[in-house]
Short mmCIF file of C-alpha atoms in Angstrom, two decimals:
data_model
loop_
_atom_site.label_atom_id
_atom_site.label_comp_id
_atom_site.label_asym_id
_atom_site.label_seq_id
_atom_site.Cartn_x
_atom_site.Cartn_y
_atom_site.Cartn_z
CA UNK B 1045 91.09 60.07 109.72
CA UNK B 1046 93.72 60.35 106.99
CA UNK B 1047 95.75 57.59 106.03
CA UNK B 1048 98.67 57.29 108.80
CA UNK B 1049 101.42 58.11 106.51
CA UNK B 1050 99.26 61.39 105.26
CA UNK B 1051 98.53 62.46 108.74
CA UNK B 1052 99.67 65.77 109.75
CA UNK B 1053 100.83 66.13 113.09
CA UNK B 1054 101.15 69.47 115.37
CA UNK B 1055 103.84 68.49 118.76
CA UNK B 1056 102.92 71.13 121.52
CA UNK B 1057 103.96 71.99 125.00
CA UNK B 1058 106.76 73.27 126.98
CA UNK B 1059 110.58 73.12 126.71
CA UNK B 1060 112.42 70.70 129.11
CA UNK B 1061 110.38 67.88 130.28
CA UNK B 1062 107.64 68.36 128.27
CA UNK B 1063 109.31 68.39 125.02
CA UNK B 1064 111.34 65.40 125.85
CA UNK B 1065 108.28 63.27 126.26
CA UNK B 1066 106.86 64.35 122.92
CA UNK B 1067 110.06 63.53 121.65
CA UNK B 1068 109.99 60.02 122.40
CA UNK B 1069 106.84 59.28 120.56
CA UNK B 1070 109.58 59.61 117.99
CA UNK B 1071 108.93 56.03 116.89
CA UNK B 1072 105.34 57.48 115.97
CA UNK B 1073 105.60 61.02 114.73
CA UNK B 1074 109.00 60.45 112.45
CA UNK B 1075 107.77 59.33 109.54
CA UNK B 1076 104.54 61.97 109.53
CA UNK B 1077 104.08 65.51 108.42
CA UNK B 1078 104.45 67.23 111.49
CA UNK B 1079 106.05 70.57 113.22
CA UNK B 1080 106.43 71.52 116.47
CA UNK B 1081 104.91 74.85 119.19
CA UNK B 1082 107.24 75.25 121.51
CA UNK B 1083 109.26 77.58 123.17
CA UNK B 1084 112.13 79.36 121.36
CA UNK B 1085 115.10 78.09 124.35
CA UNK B 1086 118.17 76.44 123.64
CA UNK B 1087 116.66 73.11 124.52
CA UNK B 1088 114.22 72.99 122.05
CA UNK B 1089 116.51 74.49 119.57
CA UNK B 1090 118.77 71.99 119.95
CA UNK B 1091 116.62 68.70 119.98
CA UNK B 1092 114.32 69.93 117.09
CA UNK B 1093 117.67 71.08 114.86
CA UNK B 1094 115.93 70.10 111.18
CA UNK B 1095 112.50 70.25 112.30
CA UNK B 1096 110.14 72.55 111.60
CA UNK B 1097 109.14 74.63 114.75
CA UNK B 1098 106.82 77.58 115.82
CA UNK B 1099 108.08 79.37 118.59
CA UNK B 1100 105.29 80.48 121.53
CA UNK B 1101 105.19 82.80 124.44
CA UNK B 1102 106.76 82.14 127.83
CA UNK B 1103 107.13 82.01 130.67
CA UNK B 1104 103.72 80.71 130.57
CA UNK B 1105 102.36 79.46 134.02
CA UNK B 1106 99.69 80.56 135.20
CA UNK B 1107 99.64 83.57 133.26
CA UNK B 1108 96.83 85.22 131.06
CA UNK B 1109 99.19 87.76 129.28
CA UNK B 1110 100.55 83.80 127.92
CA UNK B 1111 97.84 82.50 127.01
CA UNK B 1112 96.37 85.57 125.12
CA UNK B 1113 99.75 85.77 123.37
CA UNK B 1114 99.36 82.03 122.55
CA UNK B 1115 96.11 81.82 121.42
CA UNK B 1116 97.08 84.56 118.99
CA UNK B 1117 99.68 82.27 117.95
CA UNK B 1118 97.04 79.12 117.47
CA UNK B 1119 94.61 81.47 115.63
CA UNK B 1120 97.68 82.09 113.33
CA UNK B 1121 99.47 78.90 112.78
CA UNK B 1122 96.41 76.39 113.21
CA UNK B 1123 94.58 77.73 110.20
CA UNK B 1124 97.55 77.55 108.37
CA UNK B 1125 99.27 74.42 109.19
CA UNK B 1126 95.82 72.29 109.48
CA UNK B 1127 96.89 69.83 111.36
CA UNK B 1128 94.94 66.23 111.46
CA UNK B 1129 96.48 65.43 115.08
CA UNK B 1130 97.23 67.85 117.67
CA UNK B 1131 99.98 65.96 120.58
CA UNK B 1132 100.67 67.39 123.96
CA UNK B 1133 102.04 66.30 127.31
CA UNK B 1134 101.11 69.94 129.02
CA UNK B 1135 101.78 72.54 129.91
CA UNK B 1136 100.27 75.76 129.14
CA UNK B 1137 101.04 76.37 125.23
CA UNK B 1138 98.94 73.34 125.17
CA UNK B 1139 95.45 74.97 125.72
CA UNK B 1140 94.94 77.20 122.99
CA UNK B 1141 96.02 74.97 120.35
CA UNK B 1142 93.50 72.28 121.80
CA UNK B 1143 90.85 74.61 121.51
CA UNK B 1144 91.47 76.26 118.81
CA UNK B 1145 92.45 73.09 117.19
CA UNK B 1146 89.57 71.63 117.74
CA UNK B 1147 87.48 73.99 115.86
CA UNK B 1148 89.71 73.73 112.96
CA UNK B 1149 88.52 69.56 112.96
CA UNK B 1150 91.77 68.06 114.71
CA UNK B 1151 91.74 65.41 116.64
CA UNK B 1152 93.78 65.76 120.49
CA UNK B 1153 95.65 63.70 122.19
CA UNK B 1154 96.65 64.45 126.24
CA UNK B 1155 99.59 62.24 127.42
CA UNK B 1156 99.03 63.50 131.43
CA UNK B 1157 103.06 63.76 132.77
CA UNK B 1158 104.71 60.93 134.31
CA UNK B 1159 105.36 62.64 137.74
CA UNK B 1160 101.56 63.23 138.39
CA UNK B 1161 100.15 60.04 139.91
CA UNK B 1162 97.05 61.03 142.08
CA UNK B 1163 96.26 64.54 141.32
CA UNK B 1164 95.96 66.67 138.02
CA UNK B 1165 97.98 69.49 136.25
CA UNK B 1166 96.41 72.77 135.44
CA UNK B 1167 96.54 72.32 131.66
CA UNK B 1168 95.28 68.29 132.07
CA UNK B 1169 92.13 70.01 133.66
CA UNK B 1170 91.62 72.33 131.09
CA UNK B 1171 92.52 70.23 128.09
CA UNK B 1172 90.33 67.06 129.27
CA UNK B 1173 87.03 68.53 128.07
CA UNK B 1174 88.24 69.01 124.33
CA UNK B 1175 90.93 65.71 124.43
CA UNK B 1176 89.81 62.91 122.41
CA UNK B 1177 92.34 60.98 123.70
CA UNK B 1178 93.43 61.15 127.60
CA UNK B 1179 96.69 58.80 128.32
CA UNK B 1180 97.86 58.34 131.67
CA UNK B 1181 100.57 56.79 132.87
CA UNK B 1182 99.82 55.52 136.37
CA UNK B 1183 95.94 53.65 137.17
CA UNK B 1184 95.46 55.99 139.84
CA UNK B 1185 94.74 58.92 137.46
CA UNK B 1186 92.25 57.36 136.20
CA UNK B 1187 90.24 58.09 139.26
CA UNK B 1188 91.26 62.09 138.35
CA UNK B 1189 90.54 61.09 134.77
CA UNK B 1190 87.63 59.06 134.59
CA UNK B 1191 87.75 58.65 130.67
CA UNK B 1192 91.65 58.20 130.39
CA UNK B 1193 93.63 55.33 129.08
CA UNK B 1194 96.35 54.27 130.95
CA UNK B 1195 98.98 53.52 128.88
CA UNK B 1196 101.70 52.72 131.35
CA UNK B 1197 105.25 54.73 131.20
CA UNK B 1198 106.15 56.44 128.15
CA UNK B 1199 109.55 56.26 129.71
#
């Protein structure tokens, strides 16, 4: 992988929760080439004022019209972008952009939320196969997530 200061970064997942626990990594991703897929809400407006952002499709759960829509979007801004690093904590934006990421040569990273202690999220499950990195927070996942690294609390 690039040098850490050259790596380019891509920030995906859902407004609200999911966007505020990307946003702490802030220690890591603030001094990288990065921009953000997220969706275009007053949330994510507001905490990514200055940053560069790619709006996606929602609402997004559990919903195929989504994630056709947003694997469009991946097919389009993936190529493009070329990220080195591709950072989620769910939910559903995050699949395409894992998969198609992947095929583009990025590397994935799957920080599984904070609230899920013994059971897994729809987007962990589908992510997993393609994540080269799979952080939990709480041991117990790891029984869910037999190749994840718990990491403890991001929070």
């Amino acid at each position: 992988m690039k040098d850490d200061k050259k790596l380019k970064v891509c920030l995906v997942g859902s407004s609200g929760g999911h966007l505020t626990h990307l946003y702490m990594l802030k220690p890591f991703w603030q001094n990288k080439d990065r921009f953000w897929v997220t969706f275009d809400k007053e949330d994510a407006r507001s905490l990514l004022k200055g940053e560069k952002m790619y709006p996606c499709y929602y609402p997004s759960n559990r919903s195929i019209k989504a994630l056709i829509i947003n694997t469009i979007k991946a097919v389009k801004i993936i190529p493009k972008e070329r990220p080195d690093l591709i950072i989620t904590s769910g939910a559903a934006p995050a699949i395409p952009f894992f998969y198609i990421g992947k095929l583009f040569g990025a590397k994935t990273i799957y920080i599984e939320v904070f609230d899920r202690i013994d059971a897994p999220t729809i987007a962990g499950k589908l992510c997993y196969p393609v994540t080269d990195k799979f952080i939990v927070e709480w041991e117990e996942m790891k029984k869910v997530y037999p190749k994840a690294v718990n990491l403890g609390s991001i929070f």
